[in-house]
Coordinates of C-alpha atoms and ligand atoms in Angstrom, one line a residue:
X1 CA 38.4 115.4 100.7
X2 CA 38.8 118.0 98.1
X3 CA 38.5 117.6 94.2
X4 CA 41.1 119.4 92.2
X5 CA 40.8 119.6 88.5
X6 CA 43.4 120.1 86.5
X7 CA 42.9 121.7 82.8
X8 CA 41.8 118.5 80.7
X9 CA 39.3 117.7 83.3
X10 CA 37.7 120.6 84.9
X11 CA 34.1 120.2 84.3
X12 CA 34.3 116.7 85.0
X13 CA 35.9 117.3 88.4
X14 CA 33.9 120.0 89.3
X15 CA 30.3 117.6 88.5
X16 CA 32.5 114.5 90.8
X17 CA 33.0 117.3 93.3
X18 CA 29.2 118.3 93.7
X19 CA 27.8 114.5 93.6
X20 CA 30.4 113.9 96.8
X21 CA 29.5 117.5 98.0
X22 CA 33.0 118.1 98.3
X23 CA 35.2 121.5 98.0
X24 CA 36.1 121.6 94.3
X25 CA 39.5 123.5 93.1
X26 CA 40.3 124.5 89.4
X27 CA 43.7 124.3 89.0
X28 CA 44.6 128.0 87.1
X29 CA 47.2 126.7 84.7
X30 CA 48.5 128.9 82.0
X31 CA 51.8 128.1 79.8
X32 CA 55.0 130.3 80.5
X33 CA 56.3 132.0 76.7
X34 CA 58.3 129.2 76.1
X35 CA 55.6 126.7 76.3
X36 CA 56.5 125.6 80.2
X37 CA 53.8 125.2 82.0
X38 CA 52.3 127.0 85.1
X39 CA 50.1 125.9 88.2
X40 CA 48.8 127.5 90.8
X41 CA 45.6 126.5 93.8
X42 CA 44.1 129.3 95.0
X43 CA 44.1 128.0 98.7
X44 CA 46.0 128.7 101.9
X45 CA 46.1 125.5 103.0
X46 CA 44.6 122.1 102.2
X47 CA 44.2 120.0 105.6
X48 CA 42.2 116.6 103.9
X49 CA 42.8 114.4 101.4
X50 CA 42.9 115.4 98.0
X51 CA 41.7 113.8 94.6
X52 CA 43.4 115.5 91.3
X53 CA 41.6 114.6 88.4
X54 CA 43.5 115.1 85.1
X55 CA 44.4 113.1 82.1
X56 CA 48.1 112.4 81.3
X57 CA 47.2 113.0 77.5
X58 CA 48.6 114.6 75.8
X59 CA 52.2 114.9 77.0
X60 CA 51.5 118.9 78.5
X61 CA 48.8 117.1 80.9
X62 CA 50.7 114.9 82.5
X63 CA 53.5 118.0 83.4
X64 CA 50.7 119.4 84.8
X65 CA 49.5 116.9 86.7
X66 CA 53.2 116.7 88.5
X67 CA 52.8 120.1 89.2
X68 CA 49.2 120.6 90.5
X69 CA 50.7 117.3 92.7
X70 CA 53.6 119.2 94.4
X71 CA 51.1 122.1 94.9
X72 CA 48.8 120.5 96.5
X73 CA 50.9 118.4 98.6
X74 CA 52.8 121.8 99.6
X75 CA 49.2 122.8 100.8
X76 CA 49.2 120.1 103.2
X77 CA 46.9 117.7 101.2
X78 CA 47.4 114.3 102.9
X79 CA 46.4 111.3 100.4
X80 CA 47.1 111.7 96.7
X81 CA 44.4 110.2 94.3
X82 CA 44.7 110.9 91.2
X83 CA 42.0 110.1 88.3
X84 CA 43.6 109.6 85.2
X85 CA 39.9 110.0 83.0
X86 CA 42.6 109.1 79.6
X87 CA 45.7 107.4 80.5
X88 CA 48.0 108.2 77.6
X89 CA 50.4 105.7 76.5
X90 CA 48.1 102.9 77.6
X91 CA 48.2 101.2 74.2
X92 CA 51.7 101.1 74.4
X93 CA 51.8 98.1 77.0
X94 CA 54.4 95.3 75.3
X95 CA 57.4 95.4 72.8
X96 CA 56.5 95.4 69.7
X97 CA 60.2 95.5 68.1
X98 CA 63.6 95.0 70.3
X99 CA 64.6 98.4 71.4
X100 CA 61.4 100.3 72.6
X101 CA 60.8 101.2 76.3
X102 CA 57.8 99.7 77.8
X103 CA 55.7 102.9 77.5
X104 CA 52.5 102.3 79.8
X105 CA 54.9 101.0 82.7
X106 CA 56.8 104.2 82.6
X107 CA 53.6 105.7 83.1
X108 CA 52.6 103.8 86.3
X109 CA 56.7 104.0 87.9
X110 CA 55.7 107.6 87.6
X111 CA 52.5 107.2 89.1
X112 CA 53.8 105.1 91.3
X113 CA 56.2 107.7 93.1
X114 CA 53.7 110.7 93.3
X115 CA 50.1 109.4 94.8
X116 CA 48.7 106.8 97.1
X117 CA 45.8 105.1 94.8
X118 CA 45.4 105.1 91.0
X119 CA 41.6 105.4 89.4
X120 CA 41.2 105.0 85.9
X121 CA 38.6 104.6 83.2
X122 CA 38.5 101.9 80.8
X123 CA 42.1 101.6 80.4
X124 CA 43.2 99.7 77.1
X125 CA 44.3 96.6 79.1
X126 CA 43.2 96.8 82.6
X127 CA 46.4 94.6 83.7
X128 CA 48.6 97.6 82.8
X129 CA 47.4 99.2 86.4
X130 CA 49.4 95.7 87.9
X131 CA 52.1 97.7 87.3
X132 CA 51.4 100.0 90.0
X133 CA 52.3 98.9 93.9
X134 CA 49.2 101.4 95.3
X135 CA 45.6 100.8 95.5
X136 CA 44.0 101.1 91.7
X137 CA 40.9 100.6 90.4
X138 CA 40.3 100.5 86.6
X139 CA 36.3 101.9 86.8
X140 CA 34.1 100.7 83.5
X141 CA 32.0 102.9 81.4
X142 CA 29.3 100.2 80.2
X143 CA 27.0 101.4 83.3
X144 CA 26.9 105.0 82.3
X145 CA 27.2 104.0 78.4
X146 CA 23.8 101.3 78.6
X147 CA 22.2 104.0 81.0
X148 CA 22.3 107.0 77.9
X149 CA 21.1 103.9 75.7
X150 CA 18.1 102.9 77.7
X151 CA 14.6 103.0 76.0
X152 CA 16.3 104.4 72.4
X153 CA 15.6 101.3 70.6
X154 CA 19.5 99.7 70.2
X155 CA 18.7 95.8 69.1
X156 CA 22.1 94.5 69.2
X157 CA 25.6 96.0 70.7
X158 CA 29.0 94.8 68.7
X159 CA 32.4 95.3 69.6
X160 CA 34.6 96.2 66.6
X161 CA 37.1 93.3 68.0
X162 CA 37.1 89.8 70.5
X163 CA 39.2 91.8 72.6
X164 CA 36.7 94.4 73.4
X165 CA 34.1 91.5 73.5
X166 CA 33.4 92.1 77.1
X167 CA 32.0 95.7 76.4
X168 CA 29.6 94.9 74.7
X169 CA 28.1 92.0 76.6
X170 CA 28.2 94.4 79.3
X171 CA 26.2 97.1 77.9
X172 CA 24.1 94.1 76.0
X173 CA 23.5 92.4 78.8
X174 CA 22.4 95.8 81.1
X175 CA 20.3 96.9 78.0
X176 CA 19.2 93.0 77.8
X177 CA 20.0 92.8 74.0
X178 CA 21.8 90.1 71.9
X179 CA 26.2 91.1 71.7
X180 CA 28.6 90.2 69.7
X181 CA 31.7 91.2 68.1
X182 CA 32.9 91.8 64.5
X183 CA 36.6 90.5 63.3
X184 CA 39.1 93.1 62.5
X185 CA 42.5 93.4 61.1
X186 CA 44.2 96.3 61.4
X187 CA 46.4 97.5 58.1
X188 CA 48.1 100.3 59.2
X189 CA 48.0 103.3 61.6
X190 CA 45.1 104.5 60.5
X191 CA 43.2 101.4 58.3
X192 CA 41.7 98.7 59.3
X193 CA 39.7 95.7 57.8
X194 CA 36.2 94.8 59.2
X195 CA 35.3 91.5 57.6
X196 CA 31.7 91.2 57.4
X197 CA 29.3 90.4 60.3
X198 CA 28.9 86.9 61.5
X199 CA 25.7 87.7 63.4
X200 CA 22.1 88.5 61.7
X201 CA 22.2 92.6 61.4
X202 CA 19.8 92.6 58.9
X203 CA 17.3 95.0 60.0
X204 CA 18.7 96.2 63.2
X205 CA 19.6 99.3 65.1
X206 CA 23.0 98.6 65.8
X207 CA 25.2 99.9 69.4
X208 CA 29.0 99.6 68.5
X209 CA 30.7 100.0 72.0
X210 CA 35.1 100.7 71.7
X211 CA 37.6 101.7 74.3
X212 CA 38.2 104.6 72.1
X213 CA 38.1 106.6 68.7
X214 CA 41.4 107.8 67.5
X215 CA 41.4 108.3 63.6
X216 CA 38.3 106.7 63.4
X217 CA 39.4 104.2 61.0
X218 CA 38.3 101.3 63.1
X219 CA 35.0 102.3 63.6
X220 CA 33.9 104.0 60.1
X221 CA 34.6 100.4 58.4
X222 CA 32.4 99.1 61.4
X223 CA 29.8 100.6 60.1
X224 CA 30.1 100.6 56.7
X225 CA 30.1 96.5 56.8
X226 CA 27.3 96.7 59.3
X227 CA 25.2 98.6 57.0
X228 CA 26.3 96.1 53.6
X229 CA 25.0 93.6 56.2
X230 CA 21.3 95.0 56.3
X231 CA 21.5 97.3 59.8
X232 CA 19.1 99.6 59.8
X233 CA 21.3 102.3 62.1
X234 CA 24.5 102.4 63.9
X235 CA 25.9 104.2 66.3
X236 CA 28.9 104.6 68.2
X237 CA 29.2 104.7 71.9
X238 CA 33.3 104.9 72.8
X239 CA 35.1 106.0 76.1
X240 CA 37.3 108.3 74.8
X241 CA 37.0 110.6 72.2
X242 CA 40.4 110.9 70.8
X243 CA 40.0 112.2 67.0
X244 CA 43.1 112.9 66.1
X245 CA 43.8 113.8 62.0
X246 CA 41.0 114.3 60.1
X247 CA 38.7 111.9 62.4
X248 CA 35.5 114.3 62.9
X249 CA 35.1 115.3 59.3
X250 CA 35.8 111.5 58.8
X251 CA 33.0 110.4 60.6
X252 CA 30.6 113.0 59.6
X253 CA 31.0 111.6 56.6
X254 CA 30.4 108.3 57.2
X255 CA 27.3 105.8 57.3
X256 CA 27.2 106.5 61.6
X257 CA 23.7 107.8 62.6
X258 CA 25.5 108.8 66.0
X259 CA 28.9 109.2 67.8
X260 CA 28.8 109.7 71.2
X261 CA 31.6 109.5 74.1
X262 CA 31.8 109.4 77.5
X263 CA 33.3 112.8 79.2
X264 CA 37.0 111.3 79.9
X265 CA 38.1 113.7 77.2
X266 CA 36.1 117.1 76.6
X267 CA 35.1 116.9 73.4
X268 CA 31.5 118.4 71.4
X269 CA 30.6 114.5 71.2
X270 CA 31.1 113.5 75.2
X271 CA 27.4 113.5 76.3
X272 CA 28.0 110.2 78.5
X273 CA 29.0 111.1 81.9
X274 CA 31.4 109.0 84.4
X275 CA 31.2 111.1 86.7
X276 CA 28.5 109.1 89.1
X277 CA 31.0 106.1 88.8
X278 CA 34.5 108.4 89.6
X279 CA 32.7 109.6 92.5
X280 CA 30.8 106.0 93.8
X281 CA 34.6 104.8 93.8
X282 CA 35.9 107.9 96.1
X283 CA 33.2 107.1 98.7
X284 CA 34.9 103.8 99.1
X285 CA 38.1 105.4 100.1
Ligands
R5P1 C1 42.1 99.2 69.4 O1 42.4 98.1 70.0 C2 41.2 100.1 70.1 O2 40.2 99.4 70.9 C3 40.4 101.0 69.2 O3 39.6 100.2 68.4 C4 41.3 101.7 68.2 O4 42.4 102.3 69.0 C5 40.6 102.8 67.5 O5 41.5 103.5 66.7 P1 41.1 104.2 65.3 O6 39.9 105.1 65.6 O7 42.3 104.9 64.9 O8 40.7 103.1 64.4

C-alpha cells in the first residue's frame, strides 16, 4: 500500500503513512495562471494499492483529488481509497426548498465512479456514506478527542445539540464523566440561540464536543450560557476546524478557555490527531 497526500492533507498523510510504515507520496500540486489546477507523483510506477488522502473542501480540493486519482491510477495503483479527512457538502444532505440538488449525494455519485472504498471522519450524518455502492467507513473522533482530554480535569462533556448527543456520551463515557446536551435553535447562518443549561454546570470544567466550527456562532453562545450557568471553564473540542468569516477573532474573544480540533483540517488549533484511527482502519483492508 502507498499513502498519497494530496495538498489539504499532507502532514496528516505523511504521520498515517509512518504508523502503517508505508511508502508516503506528496502530491506536488501548484495552480496553472488561470487558477487550474496541477498534479503531479514523482514515481515511475505504483504496483500496490494506493490510499489518497485529501479533503474535498473547499471546491479546489476536490479537483485535485480527481486529478492525483487519474495519476495514480496511470501509475498502476490497483485499489483506490480515498480518505476524505472533511467531506465538503456533507451538511447539504436533504431539500431544504423545491429546486436544490441533493448536494452530499452528488458528492458520493462522484466518489462513487473514481475509488473502491470510502473513509471518512465524523461526517455530518453518517447515513449520507449509504449513498455510496463501495465499502465506507465513517471513523469517529471521540477516541482520539477523550484521549487529549485524559487527566486535564473535564467534569462534564455537552453537545451544543440532541443531534450530536452521541459525541458526547462517547467522549463522557471514555473519560467516565456525566454528558449531556444543551438545546439550540439556529437563527440564521451565522446565529444561533443556546437556551440555558438543563444540567447542574455550576462549578464545573466544561468539555463541549461538535462535528465542527464554522462561524463559530454555535459554539461561542455555548459558552457564554454555560458560563451564566456557573461553569467554572469551557472548552471546545470539534472535528473540524472550519472558521470561516471572522470565527478566530470571534472566538478569541469569547468566554472559551480552549479551542482545540482534531487535524482533519490544518489549522493553528488542530492539536488532536486521527491519524492512529485512519490508519487502524487501512490495516483492515
Ligand atoms: C450543526 O449542526 C453543526 O453540528 C455545527 O454545530 C455547526 O455547523 C457549527 O456552525 P457555526 O460554527 O457556524 O455555528
Amino acid at each position: 500500500m502507498i499513502v498519497i497526500g494530496g495538498s489539504s492533507s499532507v502532514e496528516l498523510a505523511r504521520d498515517v503513512a509512518k504508523i502503517l510504515g508505508c511508502e508516503f507520496i506528496q502530491a506536488s500540486t501548484t495552480r496553472f495562471p488561470d487558477g487550474e489546477c496541477y498534479t503531479r507523483l514523482d514515481r515511475e510506477s505504483i504496483d500496490s494499492d494506493a490510499v489518497i488522502i485529501q479533503n474535498t473542501y473547499p471546491d479546489g480540493n476536490l479537483i485535485e483529488m480527481l486529478l492525483i486519482r487519474d495519476a495514480a491510477i496511470t501509475l498502476g495503483a490497483k485499489r483506490i481509497t480515498m480518505v476524505i479527512p472533511y467531506f465538503g457538502y456533507a451538511r447539504q444532505d436533504r431539500l431544504f426548498k423545491p429546486g436544490e440538488p441533493m448536494s452530499a449525494r452528488v458528492m458520493c455519485d462522484i466518489l462513487d465512479r473514481i475509488c473502491d472504498k470510502v473513509i471518512t471522519i465524523d461526517l455530518h450524518k453518517e447515513s449520507t456514506l449509504d449513498n455510496f455502492t463501495h465499502a465506507h467507513k465513517d471513523l469517529k473522533a471521540a477516541g482520539p478527542i477523550a484521549e487529549y482530554f485524559r487527566g486535564k480535569g473535564i467534569d462534564m462533556v455537552l453537545s451544543p445539540d440532541i443531534g450530536a448527543s452521541a459525541r458526547a456520551k462517547d467522549v463522557g463515557d471514555r473519560l467516565g464523566v456525566p454528558y449531556d446536551h444543551l438545546e439550540k435553535t439556529r437563527l440564521s447562518g451565522t446565529e444561533v440561540r443556546i437556551a440555558p443549561a438543563k444540567a447542574d454546570c455550576a462549578g464545573k470544567r466544561i468539555l463541549i464536543v461538535d462535528d465542527m466550527i464554522s462561524t463559530g456562532g454555535t459554539i461561542i453562545a455555548a459558552a457564554a450560557a454555560l458560563k451564566q450557568a456557573g461553569a467554572v471553564s469551557v472548552s471546545v473540542a470539534c472535528t473540524h476546524g472550519v472558521f470561516v468569516n471572522n470565527a478566530i477573532e470571534n472566538l478569541r474573544g469569547s468566554q472559551l478557555e480552549k479551542v482545540l480540533c482534531c487535524n482533519t483540517i490544518d489549522t493553528m488549533f488542530s492539536e488532536i490527531s486521527v491519524a492512529g484511527i485512519i490508519a487502524d482502519e487501512l490495516r483492515k483492508g
